[in-house]
XYZ file of C-alpha atoms in Angstrom:
670
model
C 134.788 53.008 51.341
C 137.231 49.844 50.925
C 136.001 46.909 50.265
C 135.980 44.715 53.530
C 138.384 42.496 53.292
C 138.873 39.646 55.235
C 142.228 38.390 56.996
C 143.631 34.935 55.580
C 143.435 32.163 57.375
C 145.819 29.606 57.844
C 145.979 26.339 55.810
C 143.935 23.483 56.292
C 146.576 20.161 57.061
C 145.697 17.683 54.052
C 144.785 14.049 54.118
C 146.142 11.162 51.997
C 143.492 10.322 49.595
C 141.481 7.657 49.608
C 141.213 4.722 47.531
C 138.761 5.744 44.415
C 135.951 3.711 42.899
C 138.294 1.619 40.713
C 141.266 0.951 43.590
C 143.300 3.567 42.415
C 144.840 6.059 44.455
C 144.896 9.896 43.885
C 147.627 11.760 45.282
C 145.692 15.209 46.702
C 145.571 18.340 45.081
C 145.776 21.560 47.036
C 144.425 24.454 45.719
C 144.353 28.231 46.605
C 143.000 31.878 45.765
C 142.846 35.369 46.881
C 139.759 36.051 48.991
C 138.500 38.069 46.428
C 138.883 35.608 43.544
C 138.060 32.208 44.778
C 137.669 29.665 42.228
C 137.630 25.329 41.999
C 139.934 24.149 40.296
C 137.767 22.275 37.742
C 135.620 24.471 36.109
C 131.762 24.327 36.367
C 132.009 22.148 39.636
C 131.428 23.103 43.054
C 133.031 23.395 46.224
C 132.277 20.504 47.408
C 133.721 22.079 51.708
C 133.897 25.458 52.869
C 137.593 26.903 54.415
C 137.339 27.156 58.561
C 136.288 30.468 59.410
C 135.148 31.472 55.419
C 138.842 31.728 54.236
C 140.249 30.024 50.790
C 143.001 27.313 51.644
C 144.072 24.084 50.296
C 141.790 21.775 50.783
C 141.979 17.462 49.918
C 140.306 15.251 47.337
C 137.438 13.295 49.514
C 136.614 10.347 46.555
C 133.123 9.250 47.142
C 132.682 5.403 48.545
C 132.321 2.836 46.300
C 129.462 2.245 45.385
C 128.170 5.990 45.711
C 125.842 7.107 42.914
C 128.405 9.686 41.212
C 131.065 7.997 41.582
C 134.687 8.083 39.895
C 133.045 6.061 36.903
C 130.438 7.993 36.494
C 132.370 11.026 35.436
C 135.197 9.946 34.288
C 137.951 11.624 36.505
C 138.529 12.650 39.660
C 138.426 16.258 40.695
C 139.287 18.023 43.706
C 136.667 20.412 45.923
C 137.056 23.587 46.877
C 136.871 26.677 49.244
C 133.397 28.740 49.565
C 133.596 31.697 47.988
C 132.877 34.547 49.525
C 129.035 34.936 48.068
C 128.215 31.837 50.637
C 129.859 33.918 53.848
C 128.386 36.037 55.467
C 130.578 39.258 57.418
C 131.708 37.650 60.288
C 132.997 34.831 57.972
C 130.896 32.231 59.022
C 129.400 30.068 56.600
C 126.029 30.193 55.468
C 125.104 26.815 55.232
C 125.910 26.017 59.061
C 123.395 28.829 59.597
C 120.744 27.639 58.290
C 121.220 24.032 59.340
C 122.929 21.936 55.925
C 125.816 20.614 55.299
C 128.750 22.789 55.251
C 130.635 23.990 52.416
C 127.318 23.227 50.042
C 125.884 25.250 47.613
C 122.331 25.550 48.427
C 121.546 26.255 44.084
C 119.009 24.417 42.729
C 121.393 23.700 39.462
C 122.599 20.130 38.543
C 126.120 21.631 39.864
C 124.492 22.036 43.529
C 122.223 18.591 43.543
C 125.069 16.776 42.706
C 127.731 18.902 45.444
C 124.515 18.292 47.805
C 124.422 13.863 46.848
C 127.983 13.602 47.344
C 128.012 15.343 50.899
C 124.886 12.778 51.720
C 126.919 9.536 50.470
C 129.952 10.484 52.659
C 127.655 11.385 56.105
C 125.442 8.192 55.407
C 127.579 5.290 53.838
C 126.216 2.202 54.518
C 122.498 4.103 53.134
C 124.495 4.908 49.994
C 125.261 2.005 49.374
C 122.246 0.430 49.938
C 120.879 2.777 47.917
C 123.211 1.728 44.980
C 122.694 -1.987 45.815
C 119.104 -1.593 45.545
C 118.863 0.004 42.511
C 121.526 -1.733 40.494
C 119.187 -5.277 41.329
C 116.455 -3.409 40.214
C 117.547 -2.090 36.909
C 118.196 -6.050 36.270
C 115.509 -7.130 36.788
C 113.793 -4.602 34.961
C 115.645 -5.547 31.665
C 115.795 -8.833 32.401
C 111.740 -9.108 32.703
C 111.203 -7.136 29.596
C 113.468 -9.785 27.529
C 111.206 -12.739 28.997
C 108.632 -11.253 27.383
C 105.924 -11.502 25.921
C 104.960 -14.397 27.362
C 100.878 -15.651 27.564
C 97.830 -13.698 30.449
C 95.836 -16.948 30.362
C 97.395 -19.763 31.801
C 100.447 -17.505 32.725
C 102.863 -19.719 34.961
C 106.356 -18.329 37.394
C 108.577 -21.468 35.896
C 108.357 -18.681 32.435
C 110.213 -16.787 34.007
C 112.999 -19.053 34.781
C 114.671 -18.463 31.269
C 118.430 -16.984 30.287
C 117.820 -14.674 27.612
C 120.569 -14.682 25.285
C 120.163 -10.766 24.867
C 121.075 -10.245 28.161
C 124.565 -11.731 26.941
C 124.841 -9.543 23.993
C 123.821 -6.107 26.135
C 126.297 -7.049 28.410
C 128.991 -7.534 25.478
C 128.101 -4.282 23.838
C 128.020 -2.002 27.040
C 131.634 -3.677 28.057
C 133.485 -2.718 25.078
C 132.441 1.089 24.723
C 134.283 3.761 26.312
C 132.621 5.665 28.815
C 130.689 8.703 26.800
C 129.024 6.502 23.629
C 127.990 3.800 26.711
C 126.038 6.396 28.025
C 124.259 7.226 24.880
C 123.544 3.676 23.731
C 122.646 2.332 26.818
C 120.184 5.037 27.201
C 118.654 4.466 23.647
C 118.481 1.191 23.663
C 116.389 1.244 27.042
C 114.135 3.644 25.455
C 114.254 0.641 22.857
C 113.363 -1.819 24.965
C 111.098 -0.483 26.480
C 109.060 0.452 23.673
C 109.461 -2.841 22.073
C 108.071 -3.697 25.907
C 104.765 -1.308 25.872
C 104.072 -3.435 22.065
C 104.536 -7.074 24.060
C 102.132 -5.530 26.299
C 100.096 -4.907 23.975
C 100.431 -8.473 22.167
C 99.555 -10.356 25.086
C 96.225 -8.411 25.693
C 95.490 -8.879 22.280
C 96.612 -12.567 22.116
C 94.149 -12.885 25.824
C 91.245 -11.204 24.327
C 91.033 -11.538 20.591
C 93.096 -14.367 20.269
C 95.545 -12.786 18.037
C 98.614 -9.976 18.204
C 98.869 -6.855 18.147
C 99.346 -4.501 15.006
C 101.652 -1.561 14.770
C 99.874 -0.512 11.701
C 96.672 -1.131 12.225
C 95.182 -1.681 16.189
C 96.032 1.500 17.283
C 92.223 3.257 16.642
C 91.064 0.457 18.279
C 92.339 1.318 21.563
C 89.751 4.542 21.446
C 87.761 1.454 21.335
C 88.913 -0.115 24.089
C 88.399 2.946 26.240
C 84.606 3.778 25.080
C 83.961 0.124 26.188
C 85.957 0.042 29.837
C 83.947 3.747 30.299
C 80.658 1.875 29.453
C 81.666 -1.640 32.118
C 83.034 0.700 34.671
C 82.405 3.891 34.203
C 83.464 7.610 33.166
C 85.652 8.603 36.170
C 87.182 4.820 37.070
C 88.212 4.978 33.195
C 89.553 8.217 33.891
C 91.888 7.639 36.217
C 92.765 4.654 34.499
C 93.633 5.737 31.487
C 96.266 8.287 32.931
C 97.346 5.694 35.165
C 98.674 3.785 32.294
C 100.284 7.100 30.558
C 102.102 7.774 34.062
C 103.457 3.979 33.865
C 104.663 4.169 30.211
C 106.092 7.171 30.155
C 107.797 6.175 34.026
C 108.362 2.814 31.959
C 111.005 4.273 29.850
C 112.041 6.829 31.770
C 113.011 3.812 34.508
C 114.427 1.469 31.256
C 116.630 3.663 30.075
C 117.780 4.494 33.488
C 118.202 1.231 34.453
C 120.414 0.437 31.653
C 122.904 3.424 32.044
C 123.429 1.419 35.712
C 124.057 -1.652 34.486
C 126.578 -0.338 31.777
C 127.964 1.717 35.158
C 128.670 -1.149 36.974
C 129.916 -3.687 34.201
C 132.525 -0.237 33.180
C 133.520 -0.083 36.519
C 135.960 -3.118 35.813
C 135.940 -4.003 32.733
C 137.791 -6.935 32.426
C 135.938 -9.139 35.182
C 132.818 -7.486 33.312
C 134.405 -9.297 29.761
C 135.252 -12.437 31.597
C 131.928 -12.646 33.043
C 129.834 -12.339 29.745
C 132.174 -14.821 27.324
C 131.675 -17.149 30.633
C 127.708 -16.468 30.071
C 127.721 -16.443 26.896
C 129.087 -19.903 26.591
C 126.525 -21.173 29.067
C 123.899 -19.859 27.090
C 124.991 -21.359 23.527
C 125.926 -24.976 25.130
C 122.488 -24.847 27.066
C 120.880 -23.984 23.561
C 122.428 -26.331 21.793
C 121.964 -29.234 24.781
C 118.228 -27.902 24.353
C 118.679 -28.479 28.471
C 115.479 -27.954 30.185
C 114.691 -25.715 33.733
C 111.656 -26.854 35.632
C 110.062 -28.144 32.019
C 110.898 -25.422 29.773
C 114.342 -24.155 27.964
C 116.556 -22.579 30.346
C 117.395 -20.253 27.088
C 115.201 -17.876 25.081
C 115.748 -15.013 22.621
C 112.349 -13.325 23.457
C 113.123 -10.225 22.431
C 114.377 -10.420 19.280
C 111.713 -13.188 18.124
C 109.180 -10.431 19.334
C 110.622 -8.004 17.276
C 111.250 -10.140 14.031
C 107.863 -11.451 14.305
C 105.903 -7.631 15.056
C 108.840 -6.767 11.941
C 106.601 -9.973 9.528
C 103.619 -9.024 10.866
C 103.613 -5.086 9.145
C 105.274 -6.524 6.374
C 103.200 -8.746 5.447
C 99.875 -6.149 6.926
C 101.327 -4.088 3.614
C 101.150 -6.655 1.028
C 98.091 -8.042 1.880
C 96.493 -4.112 1.504
C 97.338 -4.447 -2.643
C 96.881 -8.570 -2.520
C 92.785 -7.816 -0.809
C 92.243 -4.786 -2.830
C 91.915 -7.339 -6.035
C 90.114 -9.856 -4.446
C 87.577 -7.384 -3.468
C 87.551 -5.949 -6.895
C 86.393 -8.936 -8.329
C 82.594 -10.519 -7.739
C 81.237 -13.654 -8.455
C 77.425 -12.185 -8.677
C 78.908 -8.805 -9.244
C 77.055 -8.347 -12.245
C 74.333 -10.684 -12.045
C 71.056 -8.685 -13.273
C 67.997 -7.365 -9.835
C 65.344 -10.190 -12.027
C 68.057 -13.090 -11.147
C 69.439 -12.674 -6.965
C 67.766 -13.787 -4.665
C 63.531 -15.108 -6.412
C 63.400 -17.702 -4.556
C 63.009 -15.524 -1.821
C 60.105 -13.071 -3.148
C 57.486 -12.054 -1.135
C 59.199 -13.547 2.615
C 60.087 -10.868 5.202
C 63.835 -11.710 5.647
C 65.645 -11.204 9.500
C 69.252 -11.837 9.294
C 70.274 -10.916 13.529
C 73.884 -11.369 14.817
C 73.759 -12.668 18.083
C 76.900 -11.359 19.918
C 79.617 -13.582 21.519
C 77.509 -16.466 20.594
C 79.930 -19.114 20.091
C 80.716 -22.897 19.408
C 82.081 -22.692 23.224
C 79.007 -21.606 24.289
C 76.797 -24.763 23.597
C 79.933 -27.919 23.556
C 81.640 -26.036 27.256
C 81.171 -28.119 30.338
C 80.347 -24.853 31.997
C 78.244 -23.228 29.958
C 76.281 -25.355 27.774
C 74.136 -27.257 30.167
C 72.014 -23.875 30.958
C 72.340 -22.569 26.648
C 71.756 -26.031 25.744
C 68.161 -26.282 27.530
C 67.660 -23.258 25.660
C 68.151 -23.953 21.983
C 65.989 -27.436 22.910
C 62.835 -25.232 24.885
C 63.439 -23.045 22.179
C 63.439 -25.478 19.246
C 60.332 -26.693 21.012
C 58.089 -23.869 20.744
C 58.963 -22.598 17.536
C 57.849 -26.520 16.291
C 54.609 -25.455 18.775
C 53.995 -22.789 16.846
C 54.321 -23.739 13.588
C 58.290 -23.613 13.034
C 60.758 -25.071 11.846
C 65.028 -24.767 11.842
C 68.101 -25.929 10.548
C 71.742 -25.052 12.113
C 75.303 -25.459 11.276
C 79.309 -24.127 11.840
C 81.039 -20.813 10.724
C 84.212 -20.066 11.518
C 84.530 -16.522 12.222
C 87.360 -14.679 11.020
C 87.223 -12.759 14.618
C 88.003 -13.658 17.881
C 86.905 -12.089 21.321
C 86.110 -9.168 19.670
C 85.784 -6.621 16.423
C 82.288 -7.792 15.823
C 81.772 -5.382 12.853
C 84.842 -7.709 11.398
C 82.127 -11.063 11.296
C 79.173 -8.834 10.076
C 81.206 -7.731 6.417
C 82.646 -11.106 6.715
C 79.290 -12.954 6.168
C 77.538 -10.463 4.549
C 80.581 -9.690 1.603
C 81.671 -12.936 0.730
C 84.917 -11.648 1.661
C 86.975 -13.163 4.850
C 88.238 -10.358 6.801
C 89.624 -10.216 9.140
C 91.639 -6.968 9.878
C 90.668 -3.307 10.221
C 92.900 -2.498 7.223
C 90.485 -5.165 4.854
C 87.548 -3.631 6.592
C 88.419 -0.185 5.160
C 89.077 -2.175 1.465
C 85.800 -3.238 1.530
C 83.207 -0.348 3.034
C 84.672 1.456 0.436
C 84.086 -1.074 -2.339
C 81.175 -2.002 -5.209
C 81.726 -5.451 -3.194
C 77.586 -6.498 -3.237
C 76.919 -7.099 -0.001
C 73.852 -9.850 1.243
C 72.019 -7.014 2.952
C 72.865 -4.847 -1.079
C 71.246 -8.141 -2.840
C 68.038 -7.610 -1.594
C 67.758 -4.367 -2.371
C 69.165 -4.361 -5.273
C 66.312 -6.436 -6.087
C 64.053 -3.369 -6.104
C 61.511 -6.228 -4.553
C 62.423 -5.480 -0.293
C 62.281 -2.601 1.993
C 65.434 -2.411 3.764
C 66.022 -1.296 7.025
C 69.121 -1.982 10.249
C 68.336 -2.025 14.115
C 71.809 -0.935 15.841
C 71.323 -0.314 18.874
C 75.129 -1.100 19.604
C 75.501 2.131 17.388
C 75.840 5.330 18.894
C 77.764 7.988 16.809
C 77.653 7.769 12.829
C 77.206 4.932 10.658
C 78.436 5.396 6.671
C 78.467 1.663 6.204
C 74.992 2.266 5.967
C 75.516 2.607 2.005
C 78.053 -0.326 1.401
C 75.137 -2.620 3.650
C 72.540 -1.508 1.082
C 70.009 -0.277 4.181
C 67.150 2.426 3.243
C 67.138 3.492 7.280
C 68.805 2.410 10.372
C 67.621 3.071 13.466
C 70.672 3.360 15.968
C 70.892 3.211 19.998
C 68.979 7.085 19.654
C 66.145 6.277 17.733
C 64.523 3.015 19.082
C 63.064 5.315 22.378
C 64.875 3.466 25.191
C 64.300 5.526 28.259
C 65.856 2.644 30.570
C 69.395 1.841 32.090
C 71.910 0.874 29.959
C 73.328 -2.841 30.993
C 77.099 -2.129 30.900
C 78.403 -2.076 27.657
C 74.649 -2.817 26.174
C 72.477 0.250 25.213
C 69.654 -1.587 25.710
C 68.078 -5.815 26.587
C 67.962 -7.065 23.050
C 63.864 -7.242 24.054
C 63.596 -4.398 24.670
C 65.261 -3.462 20.760
C 63.680 -6.663 19.542
C 60.389 -4.782 20.614
C 60.536 -1.210 19.120
C 62.419 -3.610 15.773
C 58.297 -4.639 15.205
C 56.736 -1.217 16.476
C 58.932 1.165 14.030
C 59.377 -1.250 11.312
C 58.166 -5.007 11.280
C 54.269 -4.270 12.601
C 53.600 -1.336 9.772
C 51.837 -2.065 6.925
C 53.940 -1.916 3.923
C 53.967 -2.450 -0.326
C 57.223 -4.498 -0.344
C 58.288 -7.161 2.350
C 61.148 -6.263 4.730
C 65.001 -7.561 4.838
C 66.355 -6.513 8.186
C 69.800 -6.324 9.543
C 69.340 -6.482 13.555
C 72.497 -7.067 16.052
C 71.465 -7.651 19.423
C 74.027 -6.542 22.573
C 72.782 -8.224 25.920
C 75.287 -10.586 25.237
C 78.178 -8.091 24.875
C 81.158 -8.848 27.414
C 81.376 -7.492 30.525
C 78.252 -9.782 31.049
C 76.421 -7.733 34.325
C 74.589 -7.203 34.189
C 72.177 -8.857 32.739
C 68.527 -7.967 31.828
C 66.021 -10.554 31.968
C 62.630 -11.469 29.991
C 59.761 -9.660 31.411
C 56.459 -9.068 30.211
C 55.970 -7.507 26.489
C 53.132 -6.268 26.910
C 54.921 -4.535 30.092
C 58.007 -3.208 28.348
C 56.694 0.417 27.367
C 60.489 2.654 27.341
C 61.984 0.436 28.787
C 62.252 2.102 33.102
C 61.427 -1.473 33.524
C 64.051 -2.754 33.232
C 65.585 0.116 36.275
C 64.682 -2.206 39.551
C 66.492 -5.234 37.815
C 69.569 -3.501 36.332
C 69.697 -2.131 40.051
C 69.527 -5.938 40.894
C 71.490 -7.309 38.548
C 76.104 -7.835 39.104
C 78.253 -5.208 38.941
C 80.521 -5.364 35.650
C 83.630 -4.503 37.925
C 82.704 -7.826 40.292
C 82.845 -10.388 36.932
C 85.367 -8.893 34.329
C 88.426 -10.206 36.045
C 86.929 -13.129 37.266
C 87.170 -16.099 35.190
C 84.616 -18.585 36.549
C 81.845 -15.595 37.223
C 82.673 -14.655 33.660
C 82.039 -18.307 32.078
C 79.193 -18.209 34.046
C 77.474 -14.932 32.893
C 78.108 -15.007 29.740
C 76.311 -18.695 30.133
C 73.730 -16.464 31.313
C 73.356 -14.052 28.767
C 73.442 -16.183 25.771
C 70.198 -17.330 26.867
C 68.458 -13.952 27.652
C 69.460 -13.559 24.568
C 68.229 -16.817 21.970
C 65.362 -16.416 24.162
C 64.447 -13.329 23.726
C 64.785 -13.623 19.869
C 62.754 -16.946 19.498
C 60.271 -15.257 21.559
C 60.269 -12.245 19.522
C 59.746 -14.409 16.553
C 56.596 -16.647 18.214
C 55.525 -13.577 19.144
C 55.310 -11.036 15.905
C 56.713 -13.957 13.026
C 53.922 -14.537 9.806
C 54.155 -17.411 7.427
C 56.450 -15.080 5.663
C 58.992 -15.141 8.139
C 62.356 -15.810 7.377
C 64.946 -15.775 10.335
C 68.369 -15.764 9.743
C 70.779 -15.032 13.499
C 74.507 -16.532 14.259
C 77.258 -15.637 16.589
C 79.435 -12.824 15.631
C 82.765 -14.552 17.480
C 83.620 -16.414 20.124
C 83.570 -14.852 23.460
C 87.416 -14.620 24.485
C 89.816 -16.608 25.512
C 89.146 -16.447 29.512
C 85.568 -17.594 29.070
C 85.750 -20.040 25.879
C 89.837 -21.565 26.727
C 92.773 -20.973 25.423
C 92.549 -23.965 22.156
C 88.957 -22.759 21.476
C 87.880 -22.887 17.924
C 86.284 -19.814 16.210
C 83.614 -21.962 15.495
C 80.107 -19.884 15.773
C 76.160 -21.100 15.179
C 73.950 -20.941 12.760
C 71.007 -21.143 12.131
C 67.426 -20.443 9.942
C 64.258 -20.622 10.659
C 61.121 -20.557 8.599
C 56.883 -21.814 8.438
C 56.942 -22.679 5.140
C 58.957 -25.879 4.254
C 60.377 -24.734 0.938
C 62.850 -22.382 2.419
C 64.034 -25.297 4.551
C 64.152 -27.516 0.832
C 66.735 -25.324 -0.203
C 69.443 -25.946 2.335
C 68.726 -29.715 2.869
C 71.503 -29.756 1.144
C 74.185 -28.363 3.045
C 74.105 -30.997 5.475
C 72.725 -29.107 8.919
C 71.273 -30.084 11.916
C 67.358 -29.712 12.475
C 66.853 -27.321 14.996
C 68.521 -24.505 16.994
C 71.371 -27.058 18.810
C 73.707 -27.951 15.458
C 75.528 -30.944 16.309
C 79.195 -31.694 17.095
C 79.785 -32.984 13.118
C 77.649 -30.444 11.656
C 79.760 -29.019 8.507
C 81.847 -26.338 9.146
C 82.453 -23.570 6.496
C 84.353 -20.744 6.539
C 82.315 -17.206 7.294
C 83.377 -16.227 3.920
C 81.659 -18.490 2.413
C 77.786 -17.822 3.605
C 76.555 -15.371 1.439
C 77.377 -17.222 -2.262
C 76.181 -20.630 -0.658
C 73.127 -18.767 0.365
C 72.251 -16.598 -2.427
C 72.812 -19.950 -4.642
C 70.774 -21.944 -2.530
C 67.584 -19.125 -3.365
C 68.332 -19.124 -6.767
C 70.629 -16.722 -7.885
C 72.600 -16.826 -10.812
C 76.435 -15.731 -10.600
C 77.312 -13.167 -13.146
C 81.204 -12.119 -12.242
C 82.494 -8.841 -12.455
C 86.115 -7.341 -11.854
C 89.407 -9.789 -11.471
């Protein structure tokens, strides 16, 4: 049977072409096609309109309204529309789209061409809505890029007026995008947007690290700390909440990259619509920026002109370069040890026969003692504890140490104190842990005169650092017999950890005295819920803390509240100090020597944006000879160091302690 051929229809009348987006007018283009070979005059361009009755005939080009998506500048030329193909018609000559209730002549496919055709048809049907969408997306694009160029800003003490700036990078971006032809402009804009998104992520991390750790984000060293942050959130807020937050952050990062690239392309498109006008505006903006910069013009008390993005990029580059240089220099420093070759008999002779306990109290910083919000309660605890210890026959002296870390990364404070080296980043930490540099705790083991043990309730996985610290045995969170509830990040209350230490280690008969390293964790952020002291004879397996944990404040109610965090932090320090000093009163002997200190200050939201890095350190003993050995240090009597007491770098403590108790230097290395 011969193929059906529909009869030709009369040609549709043409109409004058409308002005395109650039303000020019093109003559209408007419196309014709045989019924069996309907084609667009532009290869690959889907038809935007169908001929009447399904017959191919001449059509008139209708450029998109100015400002709509896919305008003349988006495609680079104005293309004619064509008649619908026979595939889009039914046997009676009706257009399939009309039967389906769709826009006549618009392809229903899922390809990019079909989607573009539908978008153009929608713009023609709803020009006002299209213009509103165009303006909204353009403004959002400008705002997104503008805010990204103003980062980083401080999280603590942020004020909206900090955003009233003119970033110099915006002028440079406008000049580059205006000067480029269309295709290179799109490529450069997309790549530039992705690069700006990456810088924004780093800037946000930098802001977070500055707020919590008092330092910037290190591109080389700090990625692994993000997993620690996730673990902290899981312990504080729960696994489900943390998983949702993590997924949300990942989605936001992907959206940021896509959105920033799209925003830069949109800005480039707008600038390219009228290159002459855009060039003039860019020159004016550049002149204004340079003039205001030279004259140091201010707005709302802030400089009007900034170049934060360039400054942030330079800062990160310098930080990476310094980190790489520091590794080689620090490796040489770690190999040199003032006591590296000291014979065992010449190490710590004046402490022989003593049980020495080194205890770190989490986040116990100077702010706990001197901040007007937290100090009253903590000072009362220190005063009452000093009096109670004196009644039990103990004396104490206290001073200040400047910690190598701030707000977190407690292991850097521990290692700095015990190694005698300044360990302020993860790279230095790894270098020292793999070295033979003598730690203070290993010095006790080297003598052969002490058994050495560690009590680490915060350790919940393998801990290879045990070898560096010279500990014969380490009790982690799962080896202390605790069956009670966790208190947010802290696996168990300090009182229980100390009682377990007494039961498993300190209270047992031994052939040698004991050197112990204990890490107390109840004062770890987010400081909710906080344990309460119970009778020492009631501790059992820790189940007694169940009702206390349930009655305490929730982490989510405190973690983002500055006032609540400061109040609860002070209470947690009071608890930890009370637990430690009561343990000493109850279980200490004439030969017990307690050295306790903080590892770092709490986060800046609690300690303040200009807080020092100082932490208190105290030595407590019954034997007066122990304190006589440090009489020349100038430390304050009691557990509370005076404001003007000596301040040493934390890395100085090891050597001063070894010398005070009779050790003889015999250098090694370097």
